[in-house]
PDB file of C-alpha atoms in Angstrom:
ATOM      1  CA  UNK A 395       0.097   0.146  -0.246  1.00 49.00           C
ATOM      2  CA  UNK A 396       1.505   3.471  -0.791  1.00 47.00           C
ATOM      3  CA  UNK A 397       1.592   5.906   1.351  1.00 58.00           C
ATOM      4  CA  UNK A 398      -0.412   8.374   0.025  1.00 62.00           C
ATOM      5  CA  UNK A 399      -3.829   5.536   0.034  1.00 73.00           C
ATOM      6  CA  UNK A 400      -2.339   4.665   4.014  1.00 86.00           C
ATOM      7  CA  UNK A 401      -5.723   4.875   5.753  1.00 95.00           C
ATOM      8  CA  UNK A 402      -4.758   7.350   9.499  1.00 95.00           C
ATOM      9  CA  UNK A 403      -3.361   6.771  12.218  1.00 98.00           C
ATOM     10  CA  UNK A 404      -1.708   3.740  12.589  1.00 98.00           C
ATOM     11  CA  UNK A 405      -1.880   3.156  16.818  1.00 98.00           C
ATOM     12  CA  UNK A 406       1.564   1.138  16.539  1.00 98.00           C
ATOM     13  CA  UNK A 407       3.659   4.090  15.147  1.00 98.00           C
ATOM     14  CA  UNK A 408       1.754   6.937  16.525  1.00 98.00           C
ATOM     15  CA  UNK A 409       1.642   8.236  19.555  1.00 98.00           C
ATOM     16  CA  UNK A 410      -1.161   8.313  22.326  1.00 98.00           C
ATOM     17  CA  UNK A 411      -0.279   6.713  24.996  1.00 98.00           C
ATOM     18  CA  UNK A 412       0.251   8.117  27.889  1.00 98.00           C
ATOM     19  CA  UNK A 413       3.069   6.795  29.688  1.00 98.00           C
ATOM     20  CA  UNK A 414       6.141   7.864  32.467  1.00 98.00           C
ATOM     21  CA  UNK A 415       9.074   7.371  32.577  1.00 98.00           C
ATOM     22  CA  UNK A 416      12.051   5.975  35.581  1.00 97.00           C
ATOM     23  CA  UNK A 417      12.615   9.865  35.557  1.00 97.00           C
ATOM     24  CA  UNK A 418       8.924  10.937  36.881  1.00 97.00           C
ATOM     25  CA  UNK A 419       7.904  12.239  32.998  1.00 97.00           C
ATOM     26  CA  UNK A 420       5.111  12.295  31.445  1.00 98.00           C
ATOM     27  CA  UNK A 421       5.285  11.950  27.516  1.00 98.00           C
ATOM     28  CA  UNK A 422       3.341   9.853  24.862  1.00 98.00           C
ATOM     29  CA  UNK A 423       4.288   6.678  22.842  1.00 98.00           C
ATOM     30  CA  UNK A 424       3.076   4.849  20.546  1.00 98.00           C
ATOM     31  CA  UNK A 425       1.029   0.958  20.946  1.00 98.00           C
ATOM     32  CA  UNK A 426       4.843  -1.060  20.088  1.00 98.00           C
ATOM     33  CA  UNK A 427       6.687   1.244  22.578  1.00 98.00           C
ATOM     34  CA  UNK A 428       4.485   0.740  25.457  1.00 98.00           C
ATOM     35  CA  UNK A 429       5.682  -2.953  24.680  1.00 98.00           C
ATOM     36  CA  UNK A 430       8.937  -3.145  23.664  1.00 98.00           C
ATOM     37  CA  UNK A 431       9.798  -0.241  25.603  1.00 98.00           C
ATOM     38  CA  UNK A 432       8.322  -1.057  28.964  1.00 98.00           C
ATOM     39  CA  UNK A 433      10.907  -1.433  30.898  1.00 97.00           C
ATOM     40  CA  UNK A 434      11.769   2.360  30.815  1.00 97.00           C
ATOM     41  CA  UNK A 435       8.348   3.879  32.046  1.00 98.00           C
ATOM     42  CA  UNK A 436       7.160   2.596  35.874  1.00 98.00           C
ATOM     43  CA  UNK A 437       3.021   2.970  34.356  1.00 98.00           C
ATOM     44  CA  UNK A 438       0.776   4.358  32.216  1.00 98.00           C
ATOM     45  CA  UNK A 439       0.065   8.233  33.030  1.00 98.00           C
ATOM     46  CA  UNK A 440      -3.339   8.142  32.846  1.00 98.00           C
ATOM     47  CA  UNK A 441      -5.456   9.884  33.904  1.00 96.00           C
ATOM     48  CA  UNK A 442      -8.799   9.285  33.900  1.00 96.00           C
ATOM     49  CA  UNK A 443      -9.814   6.060  35.757  1.00 95.00           C
ATOM     50  CA  UNK A 444     -11.740   4.340  33.305  1.00 95.00           C
ATOM     51  CA  UNK A 445      -9.481   4.490  30.217  1.00 97.00           C
ATOM     52  CA  UNK A 446      -5.875   3.486  32.308  1.00 97.00           C
ATOM     53  CA  UNK A 447      -7.669   0.569  33.157  1.00 97.00           C
ATOM     54  CA  UNK A 448      -8.718   0.169  30.088  1.00 98.00           C
ATOM     55  CA  UNK A 449      -5.527   0.682  28.229  1.00 98.00           C
ATOM     56  CA  UNK A 450      -4.086  -1.874  30.111  1.00 98.00           C
ATOM     57  CA  UNK A 451      -6.417  -4.559  29.624  1.00 98.00           C
ATOM     58  CA  UNK A 452      -4.764  -3.888  25.690  1.00 98.00           C
ATOM     59  CA  UNK A 453      -1.399  -4.179  26.421  1.00 98.00           C
ATOM     60  CA  UNK A 454      -2.836  -7.641  28.210  1.00 98.00           C
ATOM     61  CA  UNK A 455      -4.190  -9.089  25.831  1.00 98.00           C
ATOM     62  CA  UNK A 456      -1.665  -8.361  23.021  1.00 98.00           C
ATOM     63  CA  UNK A 457       0.527  -9.289  25.167  1.00 98.00           C
ATOM     64  CA  UNK A 458      -0.116 -11.955  25.563  1.00 97.00           C
ATOM     65  CA  UNK A 459      -1.731 -13.456  21.400  1.00 97.00           C
ATOM     66  CA  UNK A 460       1.791 -12.513  21.488  1.00 98.00           C
ATOM     67  CA  UNK A 461       3.120 -14.814  23.191  1.00 97.00           C
ATOM     68  CA  UNK A 462       0.085 -17.446  22.964  1.00 95.00           C
ATOM     69  CA  UNK A 463       1.401 -17.355  19.108  1.00 95.00           C
ATOM     70  CA  UNK A 464       5.320 -17.705  20.186  1.00 94.00           C
ATOM     71  CA  UNK A 465       5.218 -20.064  22.324  1.00 92.00           C
ATOM     72  CA  UNK A 466       1.966 -21.906  22.768  1.00 92.00           C
ATOM     73  CA  UNK A 467       0.747 -22.591  26.114  1.00 91.00           C
ATOM     74  CA  UNK A 468       3.334 -21.392  28.365  1.00 94.00           C
ATOM     75  CA  UNK A 469       3.351 -21.661  31.715  1.00 94.00           C
ATOM     76  CA  UNK A 470       3.432 -18.839  34.756  1.00 93.00           C
ATOM     77  CA  UNK A 471       7.968 -20.204  35.413  1.00 95.00           C
ATOM     78  CA  UNK A 472       8.026 -19.120  31.754  1.00 96.00           C
ATOM     79  CA  UNK A 473       5.614 -15.604  33.393  1.00 95.00           C
ATOM     80  CA  UNK A 474       8.625 -15.435  35.779  1.00 95.00           C
ATOM     81  CA  UNK A 475      11.980 -15.896  33.739  1.00 96.00           C
ATOM     82  CA  UNK A 476       9.856 -13.176  31.105  1.00 97.00           C
ATOM     83  CA  UNK A 477       9.704 -10.335  35.257  1.00 96.00           C
ATOM     84  CA  UNK A 478      12.833 -11.627  35.955  1.00 95.00           C
ATOM     85  CA  UNK A 479      14.880 -11.074  32.432  1.00 95.00           C
ATOM     86  CA  UNK A 480      12.434  -8.734  30.276  1.00 95.00           C
ATOM     87  CA  UNK A 481       9.416  -9.247  28.060  1.00 97.00           C
ATOM     88  CA  UNK A 482      11.423 -11.338  24.580  1.00 96.00           C
ATOM     89  CA  UNK A 483      11.025  -8.117  21.844  1.00 97.00           C
ATOM     90  CA  UNK A 484      10.486 -10.620  18.788  1.00 97.00           C
ATOM     91  CA  UNK A 485       7.222 -12.441  19.611  1.00 98.00           C
ATOM     92  CA  UNK A 486       6.293  -8.677  20.494  1.00 98.00           C
ATOM     93  CA  UNK A 487       7.175  -7.314  17.676  1.00 98.00           C
ATOM     94  CA  UNK A 488       6.236 -10.567  14.489  1.00 98.00           C
ATOM     95  CA  UNK A 489       2.231 -10.106  15.989  1.00 98.00           C
ATOM     96  CA  UNK A 490       2.809  -6.994  15.737  1.00 98.00           C
ATOM     97  CA  UNK A 491       3.447  -6.502  12.275  1.00 98.00           C
ATOM     98  CA  UNK A 492       1.020  -9.776  11.047  1.00 98.00           C
ATOM     99  CA  UNK A 493      -1.292  -7.375  13.105  1.00 98.00           C
ATOM    100  CA  UNK A 494      -0.443  -3.897  11.524  1.00 98.00           C
ATOM    101  CA  UNK A 495      -3.514  -3.386   9.395  1.00 97.00           C
ATOM    102  CA  UNK A 496      -5.774  -3.977  11.929  1.00 98.00           C
ATOM    103  CA  UNK A 497      -4.221  -0.960  14.057  1.00 98.00           C
ATOM    104  CA  UNK A 498      -5.490   1.370  11.838  1.00 98.00           C
ATOM    105  CA  UNK A 499      -8.335   3.545  14.366  1.00 98.00           C
ATOM    106  CA  UNK A 500      -9.763   5.494  10.330  1.00 98.00           C
ATOM    107  CA  UNK A 501      -9.638   2.270   8.525  1.00 97.00           C
ATOM    108  CA  UNK A 502     -12.256   2.834   5.820  1.00 96.00           C
ATOM    109  CA  UNK A 503     -13.216  -0.970   6.532  1.00 97.00           C
ATOM    110  CA  UNK A 504     -11.400  -2.882   9.268  1.00 97.00           C
ATOM    111  CA  UNK A 505     -10.691   0.295  12.121  1.00 98.00           C
ATOM    112  CA  UNK A 506      -9.916   0.041  15.369  1.00 98.00           C
ATOM    113  CA  UNK A 507     -12.165  -1.041  18.328  1.00 98.00           C
ATOM    114  CA  UNK A 508     -14.900   0.175  15.640  1.00 98.00           C
ATOM    115  CA  UNK A 509     -18.339  -1.027  13.481  1.00 98.00           C
ATOM    116  CA  UNK A 510     -17.448   0.637  10.054  1.00 98.00           C
ATOM    117  CA  UNK A 511     -20.796  -1.051   8.750  1.00 98.00           C
ATOM    118  CA  UNK A 512     -22.226   2.369  10.539  1.00 98.00           C
ATOM    119  CA  UNK A 513     -21.435   3.997   7.725  1.00 98.00           C
ATOM    120  CA  UNK A 514     -23.589   1.606   5.644  1.00 97.00           C
ATOM    121  CA  UNK A 515     -26.529   0.857   8.211  1.00 97.00           C
ATOM    122  CA  UNK A 516     -29.926   2.712   6.867  1.00 97.00           C
ATOM    123  CA  UNK A 517     -29.940   3.315  11.376  1.00 96.00           C
ATOM    124  CA  UNK A 518     -27.132   5.381  11.703  1.00 97.00           C
ATOM    125  CA  UNK A 519     -25.362   6.393   7.997  1.00 96.00           C
ATOM    126  CA  UNK A 520     -26.769   9.759   8.188  1.00 96.00           C
ATOM    127  CA  UNK A 521     -27.383   9.742  12.360  1.00 95.00           C
ATOM    128  CA  UNK A 522     -24.185  11.467  14.292  1.00 96.00           C
ATOM    129  CA  UNK A 523     -23.300  11.529  17.728  1.00 94.00           C
ATOM    130  CA  UNK A 524     -20.341  13.862  19.156  1.00 94.00           C
ATOM    131  CA  UNK A 525     -17.634  12.410  20.550  1.00 94.00           C
ATOM    132  CA  UNK A 526     -18.811  12.858  24.616  1.00 92.00           C
ATOM    133  CA  UNK A 527     -20.829  10.258  24.228  1.00 93.00           C
ATOM    134  CA  UNK A 528     -17.440   7.740  24.663  1.00 95.00           C
ATOM    135  CA  UNK A 529     -16.454   9.671  27.036  1.00 92.00           C
ATOM    136  CA  UNK A 530     -18.258   8.997  30.506  1.00 88.00           C
ATOM    137  CA  UNK A 531     -16.729  11.806  32.469  1.00 83.00           C
ATOM    138  CA  UNK A 532     -18.797  14.233  29.043  1.00 74.00           C
ATOM    139  CA  UNK A 533     -22.098  15.267  29.087  1.00 63.00           C
ATOM    140  CA  UNK A 534     -24.760  14.105  26.240  1.00 70.00           C
ATOM    141  CA  UNK A 535     -28.058  13.670  25.761  1.00 67.00           C
ATOM    142  CA  UNK A 536     -29.635  14.455  28.496  1.00 62.00           C
ATOM    143  CA  UNK A 537     -26.942  13.354  30.519  1.00 67.00           C
ATOM    144  CA  UNK A 538     -25.545  16.781  31.926  1.00 65.00           C
ATOM    145  CA  UNK A 539     -22.118  15.853  34.528  1.00 63.00           C
ATOM    146  CA  UNK A 540     -21.074  18.516  37.323  1.00 56.00           C
ATOM    147  CA  UNK A 541     -17.657  19.957  35.176  1.00 61.00           C
ATOM    148  CA  UNK A 542     -19.116  19.613  31.524  1.00 66.00           C
ATOM    149  CA  UNK A 543     -21.687  21.972  30.054  1.00 61.00           C
ATOM    150  CA  UNK A 544     -20.625  20.646  25.805  1.00 68.00           C
ATOM    151  CA  UNK A 545     -23.678  20.699  23.599  1.00 67.00           C
ATOM    152  CA  UNK A 546     -24.118  18.026  21.419  1.00 67.00           C
ATOM    153  CA  UNK A 547     -25.090  20.255  18.447  1.00 70.00           C
ATOM    154  CA  UNK A 548     -21.366  22.516  19.217  1.00 77.00           C
ATOM    155  CA  UNK A 549     -19.257  19.367  19.758  1.00 82.00           C
ATOM    156  CA  UNK A 550     -15.936  20.116  20.320  1.00 88.00           C
ATOM    157  CA  UNK A 551     -12.574  18.626  18.887  1.00 93.00           C
ATOM    158  CA  UNK A 552     -10.885  15.678  20.781  1.00 95.00           C
ATOM    159  CA  UNK A 553      -7.409  13.782  19.364  1.00 97.00           C
ATOM    160  CA  UNK A 554      -7.674  11.043  18.010  1.00 98.00           C
ATOM    161  CA  UNK A 555      -5.060   9.529  20.769  1.00 98.00           C
ATOM    162  CA  UNK A 556      -8.219  10.894  23.598  1.00 98.00           C
ATOM    163  CA  UNK A 557     -10.660   9.758  21.436  1.00 98.00           C
ATOM    164  CA  UNK A 558      -9.112   6.254  20.910  1.00 98.00           C
ATOM    165  CA  UNK A 559      -8.740   6.288  24.527  1.00 98.00           C
ATOM    166  CA  UNK A 560     -12.102   7.232  26.092  1.00 98.00           C
ATOM    167  CA  UNK A 561     -13.493   4.498  23.488  1.00 98.00           C
ATOM    168  CA  UNK A 562     -11.634   2.425  25.361  1.00 98.00           C
ATOM    169  CA  UNK A 563     -12.416   3.145  28.801  1.00 97.00           C
ATOM    170  CA  UNK A 564     -16.487   3.143  26.885  1.00 97.00           C
ATOM    171  CA  UNK A 565     -16.556  -0.266  26.240  1.00 98.00           C
ATOM    172  CA  UNK A 566     -15.662  -1.391  28.913  1.00 97.00           C
ATOM    173  CA  UNK A 567     -17.364   0.547  31.641  1.00 96.00           C
ATOM    174  CA  UNK A 568     -20.763   1.150  29.511  1.00 95.00           C
ATOM    175  CA  UNK A 569     -24.517   0.964  32.199  1.00 93.00           C
ATOM    176  CA  UNK A 570     -26.765  -1.300  30.249  1.00 92.00           C
ATOM    177  CA  UNK A 571     -29.829   0.846  29.360  1.00 91.00           C
ATOM    178  CA  UNK A 572     -30.852   2.511  26.729  1.00 90.00           C
ATOM    179  CA  UNK A 573     -29.649   2.599  22.993  1.00 92.00           C
ATOM    180  CA  UNK A 574     -32.452   2.956  20.604  1.00 92.00           C
ATOM    181  CA  UNK A 575     -30.231   1.890  17.987  1.00 94.00           C
ATOM    182  CA  UNK A 576     -30.492  -1.351  16.219  1.00 95.00           C
ATOM    183  CA  UNK A 577     -32.057  -2.553  19.575  1.00 93.00           C
ATOM    184  CA  UNK A 578     -34.311  -0.657  22.561  1.00 93.00           C
ATOM    185  CA  UNK A 579     -31.620  -0.981  24.886  1.00 93.00           C
ATOM    186  CA  UNK A 580     -27.728  -3.275  25.951  1.00 94.00           C
ATOM    187  CA  UNK A 581     -26.183  -4.777  28.278  1.00 92.00           C
ATOM    188  CA  UNK A 582     -23.439  -2.965  30.096  1.00 94.00           C
ATOM    189  CA  UNK A 583     -19.868  -3.780  29.833  1.00 95.00           C
ATOM    190  CA  UNK A 584     -17.575  -5.954  31.517  1.00 95.00           C
ATOM    191  CA  UNK A 585     -16.704  -3.508  34.597  1.00 96.00           C
ATOM    192  CA  UNK A 586     -20.137  -2.086  35.208  1.00 93.00           C
ATOM    193  CA  UNK A 587     -21.372  -2.258  38.388  1.00 91.00           C
ATOM    194  CA  UNK A 588     -17.972  -3.368  39.029  1.00 89.00           C
ATOM    195  CA  UNK A 589     -13.739  -2.996  41.102  1.00 89.00           C
ATOM    196  CA  UNK A 590     -10.642  -4.477  38.399  1.00 88.00           C
ATOM    197  CA  UNK A 591      -7.753  -5.133  41.207  1.00 92.00           C
ATOM    198  CA  UNK A 592      -3.921  -3.698  39.299  1.00 96.00           C
ATOM    199  CA  UNK A 593      -1.475  -5.704  39.980  1.00 96.00           C
ATOM    200  CA  UNK A 594       1.651  -2.807  40.166  1.00 96.00           C
ATOM    201  CA  UNK A 595       5.467  -3.260  39.648  1.00 97.00           C
ATOM    202  CA  UNK A 596       8.573  -1.008  39.125  1.00 97.00           C
ATOM    203  CA  UNK A 597       7.879  -0.686  35.899  1.00 98.00           C
ATOM    204  CA  UNK A 598       5.429  -0.277  33.178  1.00 98.00           C
ATOM    205  CA  UNK A 599       6.695  -4.314  32.025  1.00 98.00           C
ATOM    206  CA  UNK A 600       6.394  -6.170  35.557  1.00 98.00           C
ATOM    207  CA  UNK A 601       2.712  -4.839  35.428  1.00 98.00           C
ATOM    208  CA  UNK A 602       2.414  -5.887  32.442  1.00 98.00           C
ATOM    209  CA  UNK A 603       3.455  -9.607  33.571  1.00 98.00           C
ATOM    210  CA  UNK A 604       2.183  -9.111  37.112  1.00 97.00           C
ATOM    211  CA  UNK A 605      -1.343  -8.851  35.001  1.00 97.00           C
ATOM    212  CA  UNK A 606      -1.530 -11.300  32.508  1.00 97.00           C
ATOM    213  CA  UNK A 607      -4.447 -14.062  32.423  1.00 95.00           C
ATOM    214  CA  UNK A 608      -2.134 -17.731  32.097  1.00 92.00           C
ATOM    215  CA  UNK A 609      -2.087 -18.957  29.368  1.00 90.00           C
ATOM    216  CA  UNK A 610      -4.503 -22.107  27.859  1.00 82.00           C
ATOM    217  CA  UNK A 611      -4.344 -24.967  25.119  1.00 78.00           C
ATOM    218  CA  UNK A 612      -8.564 -23.890  25.890  1.00 76.00           C
ATOM    219  CA  UNK A 613      -8.173 -20.399  25.138  1.00 74.00           C
ATOM    220  CA  UNK A 614      -7.475 -21.088  21.874  1.00 82.00           C
ATOM    221  CA  UNK A 615     -10.993 -20.026  20.133  1.00 90.00           C
ATOM    222  CA  UNK A 616     -10.322 -17.046  22.806  1.00 95.00           C
ATOM    223  CA  UNK A 617      -9.115 -14.366  20.005  1.00 96.00           C
ATOM    224  CA  UNK A 618      -9.304 -10.155  20.563  1.00 98.00           C
ATOM    225  CA  UNK A 619     -11.222  -7.832  19.275  1.00 98.00           C
ATOM    226  CA  UNK A 620      -8.254  -7.031  15.383  1.00 98.00           C
ATOM    227  CA  UNK A 621      -8.355 -11.020  15.078  1.00 98.00           C
ATOM    228  CA  UNK A 622     -12.176 -11.642  14.803  1.00 97.00           C
ATOM    229  CA  UNK A 623     -14.078 -10.267  11.431  1.00 95.00           C
ATOM    230  CA  UNK A 624     -15.170  -7.040  11.626  1.00 94.00           C
ATOM    231  CA  UNK A 625     -18.750  -7.560  13.147  1.00 96.00           C
ATOM    232  CA  UNK A 626     -21.424  -6.118  10.318  1.00 97.00           C
ATOM    233  CA  UNK A 627     -25.127  -5.698  11.404  1.00 97.00           C
ATOM    234  CA  UNK A 628     -26.916  -9.100  11.381  1.00 96.00           C
ATOM    235  CA  UNK A 629     -23.857  -9.472  14.382  1.00 96.00           C
ATOM    236  CA  UNK A 630     -25.334  -6.698  16.297  1.00 96.00           C
ATOM    237  CA  UNK A 631     -28.758  -7.926  16.156  1.00 96.00           C
ATOM    238  CA  UNK A 632     -27.772 -10.964  17.248  1.00 94.00           C
ATOM    239  CA  UNK A 633     -28.673 -12.749  21.169  1.00 92.00           C
ATOM    240  CA  UNK A 634     -26.076 -11.583  23.309  1.00 90.00           C
ATOM    241  CA  UNK A 635     -23.102 -14.696  23.842  1.00 91.00           C
ATOM    242  CA  UNK A 636     -20.879 -15.187  26.204  1.00 93.00           C
ATOM    243  CA  UNK A 637     -17.336 -14.820  26.154  1.00 93.00           C
ATOM    244  CA  UNK A 638     -14.576 -16.679  24.875  1.00 94.00           C
ATOM    245  CA  UNK A 639     -11.934 -16.120  27.408  1.00 95.00           C
ATOM    246  CA  UNK A 640      -9.949 -12.375  29.201  1.00 96.00           C
ATOM    247  CA  UNK A 641      -8.235 -11.554  25.721  1.00 97.00           C
ATOM    248  CA  UNK A 642     -11.914 -11.877  24.171  1.00 97.00           C
ATOM    249  CA  UNK A 643     -13.359  -9.749  27.354  1.00 96.00           C
ATOM    250  CA  UNK A 644     -10.903  -7.258  26.808  1.00 98.00           C
ATOM    251  CA  UNK A 645     -11.448  -6.714  23.786  1.00 98.00           C
ATOM    252  CA  UNK A 646     -15.379  -6.540  23.137  1.00 97.00           C
ATOM    253  CA  UNK A 647     -17.563  -4.173  21.107  1.00 98.00           C
ATOM    254  CA  UNK A 648     -20.088  -3.805  23.685  1.00 97.00           C
ATOM    255  CA  UNK A 649     -21.515  -0.766  21.702  1.00 97.00           C
ATOM    256  CA  UNK A 650     -21.017  -0.342  18.335  1.00 98.00           C
ATOM    257  CA  UNK A 651     -18.510   2.895  16.976  1.00 98.00           C
ATOM    258  CA  UNK A 652     -17.514   5.032  14.405  1.00 98.00           C
ATOM    259  CA  UNK A 653     -15.220   8.051  14.509  1.00 98.00           C
ATOM    260  CA  UNK A 654     -15.416  10.389  12.057  1.00 97.00           C
ATOM    261  CA  UNK A 655     -12.823  11.994  11.638  1.00 96.00           C
ATOM    262  CA  UNK A 656     -12.506  15.608  10.327  1.00 93.00           C
ATOM    263  CA  UNK A 657     -10.732  16.919   6.832  1.00 90.00           C
ATOM    264  CA  UNK A 658      -7.796  16.774   8.599  1.00 88.00           C
ATOM    265  CA  UNK A 659      -7.898  13.419   9.761  1.00 91.00           C
ATOM    266  CA  UNK A 660      -6.016  14.741  13.917  1.00 94.00           C
ATOM    267  CA  UNK A 661      -9.832  15.830  15.334  1.00 96.00           C
ATOM    268  CA  UNK A 662     -12.571  13.841  15.929  1.00 97.00           C
ATOM    269  CA  UNK A 663     -16.090  15.717  16.437  1.00 95.00           C
ATOM    270  CA  UNK A 664     -18.836  12.860  15.574  1.00 96.00           C
ATOM    271  CA  UNK A 665     -18.817   9.227  15.965  1.00 97.00           C
ATOM    272  CA  UNK A 666     -21.680   6.954  14.779  1.00 98.00           C
ATOM    273  CA  UNK A 667     -23.370   4.978  17.745  1.00 97.00           C
ATOM    274  CA  UNK A 668     -25.342   1.847  18.351  1.00 97.00           C
ATOM    275  CA  UNK A 669     -25.594  -1.752  19.780  1.00 96.00           C
ATOM    276  CA  UNK A 670     -22.938  -3.358  20.182  1.00 97.00           C
ATOM    277  CA  UNK A 671     -22.050  -7.117  20.272  1.00 95.00           C
ATOM    278  CA  UNK A 672     -23.736  -7.812  23.957  1.00 85.00           C
TER     279      UNK A 672
END
């Protein structure tokens, strides 16, 4: 694919994940840097609690699949070795390159953690919502909040980085209830009405390995969203199904969202929104 024809904002290259270095500085890094340089960072520096937990879950799903694809079923002894010696670089690089095309935030057919079918569906193609629809701390519709006085018909602009982080947080923590597009209501996200715990190490690498879910031969069908076929409208209308495992649960499209970039593809104001994979 030529540079001119490429989609916009690949999460493997763009800086969108806030981290804190061992020296205490805060900056944004790409998904690739967050994993390959995880021993140089003390922690993620996301300030929104839902987005923070969701970022951890995305990193855990990527790391789990990279290690499993390369090593097959691995054991806690392997995890302890990686904890001592650091994350293995080759499996991570190979996995990210294998799935590079699924990490474009603005892709016409397979946008990361989104549903491209909403662009053509009669229920959503002409129905734009403000980006605050996916911000759990933002005002939208008839749900005002104390510190946000935004109006749906005059949304502000945000960066793709912030849009992606809010999207991930919403997919994990969205409460169940009214949706009114494709279905009247939908199930809650996996972490709604519950608590999440992040065991922390001295570095981001240690933190990820401390929270990494076990490998199991029974989890062969436990695939993250980007390894599955992009969902169409029939999939969104289907009955609820149980998660096949942590990778599925950490990346489930509990709501169908399609970000609509501005002309420069460096800002987002609107999105399309519907019931998701319950």
